[in-house]
Amino acid sequence: MKVDVNPICSSVEKKVASESPDSNWARLPQELLLHIFQYLPLLDRAYASQVCRGWNQAFHMPELWRCFEFELNQPASSYLKATHPDLIKQIIKRHSNHLQYVSFKVDSSTESAEAACDILSQLVNCSLKTLGLISTARPSFMEVPKSHFISALTVVFVNSKSLSSLKIDDTPVDDPSLKVLVANNSDTLKLLKMSSCPHVSPAGILCVADQCHGLRELALNYHLLSDELLLALSSEKHVHLEHLRIDVVSENPGQHFHTIKKSSWDAMVRHSPKFNLVMYFFLYEDEFGPFFIEEIPVTHLYFGRSVSKEVLGRVGLHCPRLVELVVCANGLRPLDEELIRIAKHCTQLSAIGLGECEVSCSAFVEFVKMCGRRLSQLSIMEEVLIPDHKYTLDEIHWEVSKHLGRVWFPDMMPTW
Amino acid sequence: ITHRHRQYRGGRTYITLGHRAGDMGVNTIHWFRKGLRLHDNPSLRDSIQGADTLRCVYILDPWFAGSCSVGINRWRFLLHCLKDLDNSLRKLNSRLFIIRGQPTDVFPRLFKKWQITHMSYEYDSEPFGKERDAAIQKLACKAGVETIVRISHTLYDPSKIIELNGGHHPLTYKRFQDVINRMDPVQLPAETITLEVMKKCAMPISEDHDERFGVPTLEELGFDAEGPEIAVWPGGETEALMRLELHLEKMASMENCEHPRMTARSLLVSPTGLTPYLHFGCLSCRLFYFKLTDLYRKVKNDTPPFYLYGQLMLREFFYTTATNNPHFDKMDGNPVCIQIPWDRNPKALAKWAEGKTGFPWIDAIMTQLRQEGWIHQVAWSAVACFLTRGNLWISWEEGMKAFEEMLIDSDWSVNASCWMWFSCSSFLESFFESYCPVEFGRRLDPNGDYIRHYLPLLRSFPARYIYDPWNAPEEVQKAEKCIIGVHYPKPMVNHTMASCINMERMKQIYQQLSGHRGLGLLATVPVNPNSGASTSQVGRVNPGANQVRDLKLSLLLCK
């Protein structure tokens, strides 16, 4: 909240000119105090609040209590300290109705997650705009008894009525609670991040897409994705979608994944031509069957486990909107053809990362030449590049730098 | 220098400032810490000149360990080194004096007893080394002992590198390389100490030297020396020099000697491996440097490229980064370390350290480490990734402590650096690569010979399942008499789920660090870390401050 201090300053100056120096500080207008206090860290502000009644009142102004991050850690499970319980009590008592942007950071212990739920249950007078539940280590919200979590969360859903941004990844949120969310916040919800929420079904998330027409950012797991969902997000009433993030994760080998029709993706692109589709794949090599068979509007593609040459070949053919490609590992056959194909067809590509892969130096230079200066991120591990008759390793970085228009070196790991 | 000595001998008064010369003679101590060698030992060489007597000492004290636990392999290696040094000194009509105790207690005694006038030692650039040596310098000063300190554990003087980089240590290896290219050339190794060099220098040895000052055995140090073990890594300068020759021969015969490709065999103990000898100083890094240079010039008839010295230069880089940072081995308070909310999980840590994770690739590596005291760098990166950002999300500090205990070539600077690098806590390289504990090893060694060697339980498992035995059908497990979950542990995490979550976490941390608002993963790695400001300030969690701050806050709010 910015306050224009100029009119205030001039009025203060006038006051200062007419009165003795000693009483100035006590007469500073509240707006100015507020502005200054916003620059101070919380503890310094608290010390300032002890100076006099006026400053104490300023300290407790609602504007200073809009944002808070609760850090909940146990000494046995974290190196980090926690927000002091007394401070938490005070905030709930005096300022819970001022809170608007709230996040909870919890460590891997169930205790911490439960403490977060307890606080949530008490936020009855809040009208939250932002809520974030963040696990800094293992997802401990999943360890909390589901009913306890759900009832705490629905307190916020019901009371806030103006939630705009909600981050509940790795939590036991379920379909009924999403219904409550929608019933109370459908007009305001813009961002929903709920990756790895195993208790939600495709119908549950479809309900959100159907009702929350202002939704611009959505993050979820692939099993929640459906043709209906994409069509709902592309309906006339719906605003343009900005980001859609999908995690495709296989817990055990041999899992089956459904396909999404090309027509559904096409509808998305027609409705939101500029939207970003971010996909993170954590699959076993033989589970890629349903993917990249037809054109898909993915813009940011990440392969967290080994992905085959063949699939990368398909990526080259079917991902015309690709902006970033990161391949963690591929195996020991050179990706020369596949890279050239990607350079040719993915004309928007500006970032590529290759981990445990192999590419011959000549093919790599060719790739960079074809992409040219649009490659702003080129993160290649040293071991990826195989010297050949045309280029050795020392020569290659000059060639690549030349085509990129900036000095470039491969990434390295300390090995010898 | 705080006081003068006055000596009255035969009517003549000698007044000296910190130097008791004259009839007492020049009596020197050379203090061996690292630098356990007679070749390229300039501090020893310089102290011999003009000395009447010389005694070479090694102090057995807690400083060696750093922490209280030092494993048996490291002790064994050290004792070999000391024995070898003692033998070499014997050939020069001298011996090595092993003295137990803390240097600050030991030296004043020795200064007095042996009427020492000079003391020499090799410069130790590590923060604790500098602190210890500063204390000893003070004592030496007080006793009127002149100290002779020379740099020979590193190729360059780390402070000169820092000076040339504008007063800051280079934050990336690339930057370091640029600075090195502008430094004066590496100094030639000092001449080896021979009888010729010793000349008139006498070495007073008493008859009961072995009893009082001899090299102890493992048993004497309190170890259960199990069985007649032929050390996989025999310590000592003699062994080091022999290995150097073998190493160079091997390089000469390889086609692409600067960039050897990694194979499964590389994982096993190498008869030409040199890192432990560099760490203890049995092998001079400068000698290695010049021998590499000569070899390259001979074979390729060209100026050697920077990466020929990769191993040595990385080591140099790490020493330079650590030299002014006493918090280098910690996350909290360490300006080069990104603050990451690691999990505290002693049970999980123990499983990793003991090689009981249920992932044979990881367990085999940790078994080799525990048994032999050495693993290949690639293996190190695999287990480091598993412990930290890959799977367990446990702090790299814990990994470092475990390695300090078990790894023979674990330099404080190098150990901390590698752990920070592998856990993506520093050096700001990309973090997207994750070493799958199943597939990575499988690609390197498809038949699983390495696992069979170090995990006898799985010795005859079919190659198809040896990296993920929990997927083997029951019949196979029964046939091998190794039921997963009974004889060999089940996998302690689901790798896919863990790496998925951790990847996202790392991305968010880096996003906070770089302030990057876009969707890209690669762009979250901050560029231009040489802007001077500490990159770990951004998005920094300050663990210590919150508790006190919040308590005060709540008290204030109550009023």
PDB file of C-alpha atoms in Angstrom, chain A residues 81-261:
ATOM      1  CA  LYS A  81      13.016 -22.124  13.898  1.00  0.00           C
ATOM      2  CA  ALA A  82       9.285 -21.702  14.143  1.00  0.00           C
ATOM      3  CA  THR A  83       7.040 -18.694  14.564  1.00  0.00           C
ATOM      4  CA  HIS A  84       6.656 -18.364  18.321  1.00  0.00           C
ATOM      5  CA  PRO A  85       3.345 -19.761  19.650  1.00  0.00           C
ATOM      6  CA  ASP A  86       2.674 -16.611  21.693  1.00  0.00           C
ATOM      7  CA  LEU A  87       3.062 -14.478  18.625  1.00  0.00           C
ATOM      8  CA  ILE A  88       0.612 -16.700  16.814  1.00  0.00           C
ATOM      9  CA  LYS A  89      -1.888 -16.319  19.651  1.00  0.00           C
ATOM     10  CA  GLN A  90      -1.548 -12.553  19.542  1.00  0.00           C
ATOM     11  CA  ILE A  91      -2.064 -12.387  15.823  1.00  0.00           C
ATOM     12  CA  ILE A  92      -5.182 -14.497  15.998  1.00  0.00           C
ATOM     13  CA  LYS A  93      -6.538 -12.458  18.880  1.00  0.00           C
ATOM     14  CA  ARG A  94      -5.939  -8.967  17.576  1.00  0.00           C
ATOM     15  CA  HIS A  95      -5.379  -9.244  13.861  1.00  0.00           C
ATOM     16  CA  SER A  96      -7.033 -12.278  12.401  1.00  0.00           C
ATOM     17  CA  ASN A  97      -9.661 -10.148  10.718  1.00  0.00           C
ATOM     18  CA  HIS A  98      -6.951  -8.064   9.055  1.00  0.00           C
ATOM     19  CA  LEU A  99      -5.143 -10.994   7.490  1.00  0.00           C
ATOM     20  CA  GLN A 100      -5.465 -11.217   3.735  1.00  0.00           C
ATOM     21  CA  TYR A 101      -2.347 -12.890   2.343  1.00  0.00           C
ATOM     22  CA  VAL A 102      -1.418 -15.868   4.430  1.00  0.00           C
ATOM     23  CA  SER A 103       0.911 -18.793   3.972  1.00  0.00           C
ATOM     24  CA  PHE A 104       1.902 -21.722   6.141  1.00  0.00           C
ATOM     25  CA  LYS A 105       5.315 -23.303   5.842  1.00  0.00           C
ATOM     26  CA  VAL A 106       5.530 -26.651   7.575  1.00  0.00           C
ATOM     27  CA  ASP A 107       8.341 -29.166   7.999  1.00  0.00           C
ATOM     28  CA  SER A 108       8.096 -32.942   7.681  1.00  0.00           C
ATOM     29  CA  SER A 109       6.491 -33.576  11.083  1.00  0.00           C
ATOM     30  CA  THR A 110       2.778 -34.232  11.466  1.00  0.00           C
ATOM     31  CA  GLU A 111       2.781 -31.935  14.493  1.00  0.00           C
ATOM     32  CA  SER A 112       3.627 -28.952  12.340  1.00  0.00           C
ATOM     33  CA  ALA A 113       0.879 -29.717   9.847  1.00  0.00           C
ATOM     34  CA  GLU A 114      -1.601 -30.157  12.665  1.00  0.00           C
ATOM     35  CA  ALA A 115      -0.567 -26.854  14.170  1.00  0.00           C
ATOM     36  CA  ALA A 116      -1.227 -25.246  10.789  1.00  0.00           C
ATOM     37  CA  CYS A 117      -4.688 -26.806  10.720  1.00  0.00           C
ATOM     38  CA  ASP A 118      -5.402 -25.496  14.213  1.00  0.00           C
ATOM     39  CA  ILE A 119      -4.546 -21.979  13.167  1.00  0.00           C
ATOM     40  CA  LEU A 120      -6.630 -22.300  10.017  1.00  0.00           C
ATOM     41  CA  SER A 121      -9.623 -23.378  12.088  1.00  0.00           C
ATOM     42  CA  GLN A 122      -9.397 -20.154  14.039  1.00  0.00           C
ATOM     43  CA  LEU A 123      -9.379 -17.841  11.051  1.00  0.00           C
ATOM     44  CA  VAL A 124     -13.121 -17.357  11.310  1.00  0.00           C
ATOM     45  CA  ASN A 125     -13.087 -13.621  10.946  1.00  0.00           C
ATOM     46  CA  CYS A 126     -10.688 -13.488   8.032  1.00  0.00           C
ATOM     47  CA  SER A 127     -11.397 -12.597   4.524  1.00  0.00           C
ATOM     48  CA  LEU A 128      -8.392 -14.154   2.922  1.00  0.00           C
ATOM     49  CA  LYS A 129      -7.346 -13.353  -0.598  1.00  0.00           C
ATOM     50  CA  THR A 130      -4.359 -15.677  -0.697  1.00  0.00           C
ATOM     51  CA  LEU A 131      -3.775 -18.926   1.092  1.00  0.00           C
ATOM     52  CA  GLY A 132      -0.726 -21.112   0.646  1.00  0.00           C
ATOM     53  CA  LEU A 133      -0.004 -24.424   2.361  1.00  0.00           C
ATOM     54  CA  ILE A 134       3.641 -25.254   1.725  1.00  0.00           C
ATOM     55  CA  SER A 135       5.544 -28.346   2.799  1.00  0.00           C
ATOM     56  CA  THR A 136       9.229 -27.520   2.987  1.00  0.00           C
ATOM     57  CA  ALA A 137      10.253 -31.187   3.273  1.00  0.00           C
ATOM     58  CA  ARG A 138       8.115 -34.337   3.143  1.00  0.00           C
ATOM     59  CA  PRO A 139       4.409 -33.560   2.661  1.00  0.00           C
ATOM     60  CA  SER A 140       3.201 -33.645   6.247  1.00  0.00           C
ATOM     61  CA  PHE A 141      -0.324 -32.420   5.514  1.00  0.00           C
ATOM     62  CA  MET A 142      -0.944 -35.885   4.136  1.00  0.00           C
ATOM     63  CA  GLU A 143      -0.257 -37.340   7.581  1.00  0.00           C
ATOM     64  CA  VAL A 144      -2.929 -35.244   9.302  1.00  0.00           C
ATOM     65  CA  PRO A 145      -6.290 -37.060   9.763  1.00  0.00           C
ATOM     66  CA  LYS A 146      -8.231 -36.132   6.665  1.00  0.00           C
ATOM     67  CA  SER A 147     -11.294 -34.872   8.507  1.00  0.00           C
ATOM     68  CA  HIS A 148      -9.226 -32.539  10.637  1.00  0.00           C
ATOM     69  CA  PHE A 149      -7.586 -31.070   7.576  1.00  0.00           C
ATOM     70  CA  ILE A 150     -10.790 -30.720   5.601  1.00  0.00           C
ATOM     71  CA  SER A 151     -12.712 -29.041   8.409  1.00  0.00           C
ATOM     72  CA  ALA A 152      -9.864 -26.554   8.951  1.00  0.00           C
ATOM     73  CA  LEU A 153      -9.658 -25.765   5.263  1.00  0.00           C
ATOM     74  CA  THR A 154     -13.391 -25.318   4.845  1.00  0.00           C
ATOM     75  CA  VAL A 155     -13.390 -22.741   7.670  1.00  0.00           C
ATOM     76  CA  VAL A 156     -11.320 -20.555   5.387  1.00  0.00           C
ATOM     77  CA  PHE A 157     -13.326 -21.382   2.278  1.00  0.00           C
ATOM     78  CA  VAL A 158     -16.604 -20.506   3.916  1.00  0.00           C
ATOM     79  CA  ASN A 159     -15.481 -17.384   5.729  1.00  0.00           C
ATOM     80  CA  SER A 160     -13.215 -15.809   3.188  1.00  0.00           C
ATOM     81  CA  LYS A 161     -15.575 -15.601   0.240  1.00  0.00           C
ATOM     82  CA  SER A 162     -12.949 -13.718  -1.708  1.00  0.00           C
ATOM     83  CA  LEU A 163     -10.160 -16.198  -2.219  1.00  0.00           C
ATOM     84  CA  SER A 164      -8.191 -15.324  -5.261  1.00  0.00           C
ATOM     85  CA  SER A 165      -5.128 -17.552  -4.949  1.00  0.00           C
ATOM     86  CA  LEU A 166      -5.027 -20.981  -3.373  1.00  0.00           C
ATOM     87  CA  LYS A 167      -2.005 -23.274  -3.110  1.00  0.00           C
ATOM     88  CA  ILE A 168      -2.826 -26.665  -1.649  1.00  0.00           C
ATOM     89  CA  ASP A 169      -0.370 -29.061  -3.310  1.00  0.00           C
ATOM     90  CA  ASP A 170       0.346 -32.329  -1.490  1.00  0.00           C
ATOM     91  CA  THR A 171      -2.715 -32.089   0.767  1.00  0.00           C
ATOM     92  CA  PRO A 172      -5.670 -34.429   1.417  1.00  0.00           C
ATOM     93  CA  VAL A 173      -8.171 -31.978  -0.088  1.00  0.00           C
ATOM     94  CA  ASP A 174     -11.166 -33.780  -1.611  1.00  0.00           C
ATOM     95  CA  ASP A 175     -14.113 -33.237  -3.954  1.00  0.00           C
ATOM     96  CA  PRO A 176     -16.641 -32.077  -1.334  1.00  0.00           C
ATOM     97  CA  SER A 177     -14.269 -29.444   0.006  1.00  0.00           C
ATOM     98  CA  LEU A 178     -13.672 -28.214  -3.529  1.00  0.00           C
ATOM     99  CA  LYS A 179     -17.431 -27.827  -3.841  1.00  0.00           C
ATOM    100  CA  VAL A 180     -17.395 -25.649  -0.726  1.00  0.00           C
ATOM    101  CA  LEU A 181     -14.564 -23.617  -2.214  1.00  0.00           C
ATOM    102  CA  VAL A 182     -16.516 -23.095  -5.384  1.00  0.00           C
ATOM    103  CA  ALA A 183     -19.774 -22.305  -3.592  1.00  0.00           C
ATOM    104  CA  ASN A 184     -18.154 -19.396  -1.780  1.00  0.00           C
ATOM    105  CA  ASN A 185     -15.351 -18.129  -3.990  1.00  0.00           C
ATOM    106  CA  SER A 186     -16.290 -18.807  -7.587  1.00  0.00           C
ATOM    107  CA  ASP A 187     -16.265 -15.145  -8.527  1.00  0.00           C
ATOM    108  CA  THR A 188     -12.834 -14.398  -7.183  1.00  0.00           C
ATOM    109  CA  LEU A 189     -10.716 -17.528  -7.697  1.00  0.00           C
ATOM    110  CA  LYS A 190      -7.891 -16.857 -10.139  1.00  0.00           C
ATOM    111  CA  LEU A 191      -5.142 -19.277  -9.170  1.00  0.00           C
ATOM    112  CA  LEU A 192      -5.405 -22.859  -7.971  1.00  0.00           C
ATOM    113  CA  LYS A 193      -2.381 -25.063  -7.416  1.00  0.00           C
ATOM    114  CA  MET A 194      -3.196 -28.581  -6.362  1.00  0.00           C
ATOM    115  CA  SER A 195      -0.596 -30.997  -7.654  1.00  0.00           C
ATOM    116  CA  SER A 196      -0.442 -34.371  -5.925  1.00  0.00           C
ATOM    117  CA  CYS A 197      -3.847 -34.236  -4.253  1.00  0.00           C
ATOM    118  CA  PRO A 198      -4.809 -37.897  -4.432  1.00  0.00           C
ATOM    119  CA  HIS A 199      -8.320 -37.540  -2.974  1.00  0.00           C
ATOM    120  CA  VAL A 200      -9.590 -35.322  -5.754  1.00  0.00           C
ATOM    121  CA  SER A 201     -11.283 -36.842  -8.787  1.00  0.00           C
ATOM    122  CA  PRO A 202     -11.654 -35.462 -12.313  1.00  0.00           C
ATOM    123  CA  ALA A 203     -15.271 -34.610 -11.477  1.00  0.00           C
ATOM    124  CA  GLY A 204     -14.126 -32.566  -8.513  1.00  0.00           C
ATOM    125  CA  ILE A 205     -11.809 -30.386 -10.524  1.00  0.00           C
ATOM    126  CA  LEU A 206     -14.315 -30.138 -13.344  1.00  0.00           C
ATOM    127  CA  CYS A 207     -16.705 -28.547 -10.882  1.00  0.00           C
ATOM    128  CA  VAL A 208     -14.107 -25.861 -10.206  1.00  0.00           C
ATOM    129  CA  ALA A 209     -13.521 -25.185 -13.906  1.00  0.00           C
ATOM    130  CA  ASP A 210     -17.250 -25.030 -14.573  1.00  0.00           C
ATOM    131  CA  GLN A 211     -17.996 -22.478 -11.873  1.00  0.00           C
ATOM    132  CA  CYS A 212     -14.849 -20.416 -11.481  1.00  0.00           C
ATOM    133  CA  HIS A 213     -14.784 -18.515 -14.706  1.00  0.00           C
ATOM    134  CA  GLY A 214     -11.993 -16.232 -13.602  1.00  0.00           C
ATOM    135  CA  LEU A 215      -9.524 -19.071 -13.169  1.00  0.00           C
ATOM    136  CA  ARG A 216      -6.253 -18.164 -14.884  1.00  0.00           C
ATOM    137  CA  GLU A 217      -3.704 -20.496 -13.386  1.00  0.00           C
ATOM    138  CA  LEU A 218      -4.211 -24.145 -12.640  1.00  0.00           C
ATOM    139  CA  ALA A 219      -1.776 -26.836 -11.538  1.00  0.00           C
ATOM    140  CA  LEU A 220      -2.790 -30.457 -11.150  1.00  0.00           C
ATOM    141  CA  ASN A 221      -1.840 -34.059 -11.857  1.00  0.00           C
ATOM    142  CA  TYR A 222      -2.549 -35.749 -15.138  1.00  0.00           C
ATOM    143  CA  HIS A 223      -5.116 -38.153 -13.711  1.00  0.00           C
ATOM    144  CA  LEU A 224      -7.397 -35.159 -13.076  1.00  0.00           C
ATOM    145  CA  LEU A 225      -7.132 -33.931 -16.619  1.00  0.00           C
ATOM    146  CA  SER A 226     -10.035 -34.716 -18.927  1.00  0.00           C
ATOM    147  CA  ASP A 227     -11.425 -33.546 -22.236  1.00  0.00           C
ATOM    148  CA  GLU A 228     -14.374 -32.074 -20.312  1.00  0.00           C
ATOM    149  CA  LEU A 229     -12.027 -30.058 -18.143  1.00  0.00           C
ATOM    150  CA  LEU A 230     -10.257 -28.535 -21.109  1.00  0.00           C
ATOM    151  CA  LEU A 231     -13.539 -27.732 -22.777  1.00  0.00           C
ATOM    152  CA  ALA A 232     -14.854 -26.125 -19.584  1.00  0.00           C
ATOM    153  CA  LEU A 233     -11.721 -23.978 -19.406  1.00  0.00           C
ATOM    154  CA  SER A 234     -12.274 -22.967 -23.012  1.00  0.00           C
ATOM    155  CA  SER A 235     -15.954 -22.133 -22.669  1.00  0.00           C
ATOM    156  CA  GLU A 236     -17.121 -18.691 -23.700  1.00  0.00           C
ATOM    157  CA  LYS A 237     -17.809 -17.583 -20.129  1.00  0.00           C
ATOM    158  CA  HIS A 238     -14.312 -18.444 -19.070  1.00  0.00           C
ATOM    159  CA  VAL A 239     -11.486 -15.907 -19.064  1.00  0.00           C
ATOM    160  CA  HIS A 240      -8.322 -16.609 -20.992  1.00  0.00           C
ATOM    161  CA  LEU A 241      -6.252 -19.204 -19.236  1.00  0.00           C
ATOM    162  CA  GLU A 242      -2.661 -18.120 -18.599  1.00  0.00           C
ATOM    163  CA  HIS A 243      -0.935 -21.170 -17.175  1.00  0.00           C
ATOM    164  CA  LEU A 244      -1.836 -24.804 -16.997  1.00  0.00           C
ATOM    165  CA  ARG A 245       0.667 -27.012 -15.238  1.00  0.00           C
ATOM    166  CA  ILE A 246       0.313 -30.777 -15.400  1.00  0.00           C
ATOM    167  CA  ASP A 247       2.395 -33.345 -13.528  1.00  0.00           C
ATOM    168  CA  VAL A 248       2.386 -36.764 -15.163  1.00  0.00           C
ATOM    169  CA  VAL A 249       3.668 -39.086 -12.451  1.00  0.00           C
ATOM    170  CA  SER A 250       3.887 -42.846 -12.315  1.00  0.00           C
ATOM    171  CA  GLU A 251       4.332 -44.291  -8.859  1.00  0.00           C
ATOM    172  CA  ASN A 252       4.950 -47.812 -10.047  1.00  0.00           C
ATOM    173  CA  PRO A 253       5.986 -49.211 -13.410  1.00  0.00           C
ATOM    174  CA  GLY A 254       3.330 -50.334 -15.847  1.00  0.00           C
ATOM    175  CA  GLN A 255       0.768 -47.647 -15.112  1.00  0.00           C
ATOM    176  CA  HIS A 256      -1.752 -46.747 -17.778  1.00  0.00           C
ATOM    177  CA  PHE A 257      -2.488 -43.186 -18.748  1.00  0.00           C
ATOM    178  CA  HIS A 258      -5.599 -42.032 -20.615  1.00  0.00           C
ATOM    179  CA  THR A 259      -5.379 -39.899 -23.739  1.00  0.00           C
ATOM    180  CA  ILE A 260      -6.655 -36.399 -24.251  1.00  0.00           C
ATOM    181  CA  LYS A 261      -8.206 -35.675 -27.640  1.00  0.00           C
TER     182      LYS A 261
END
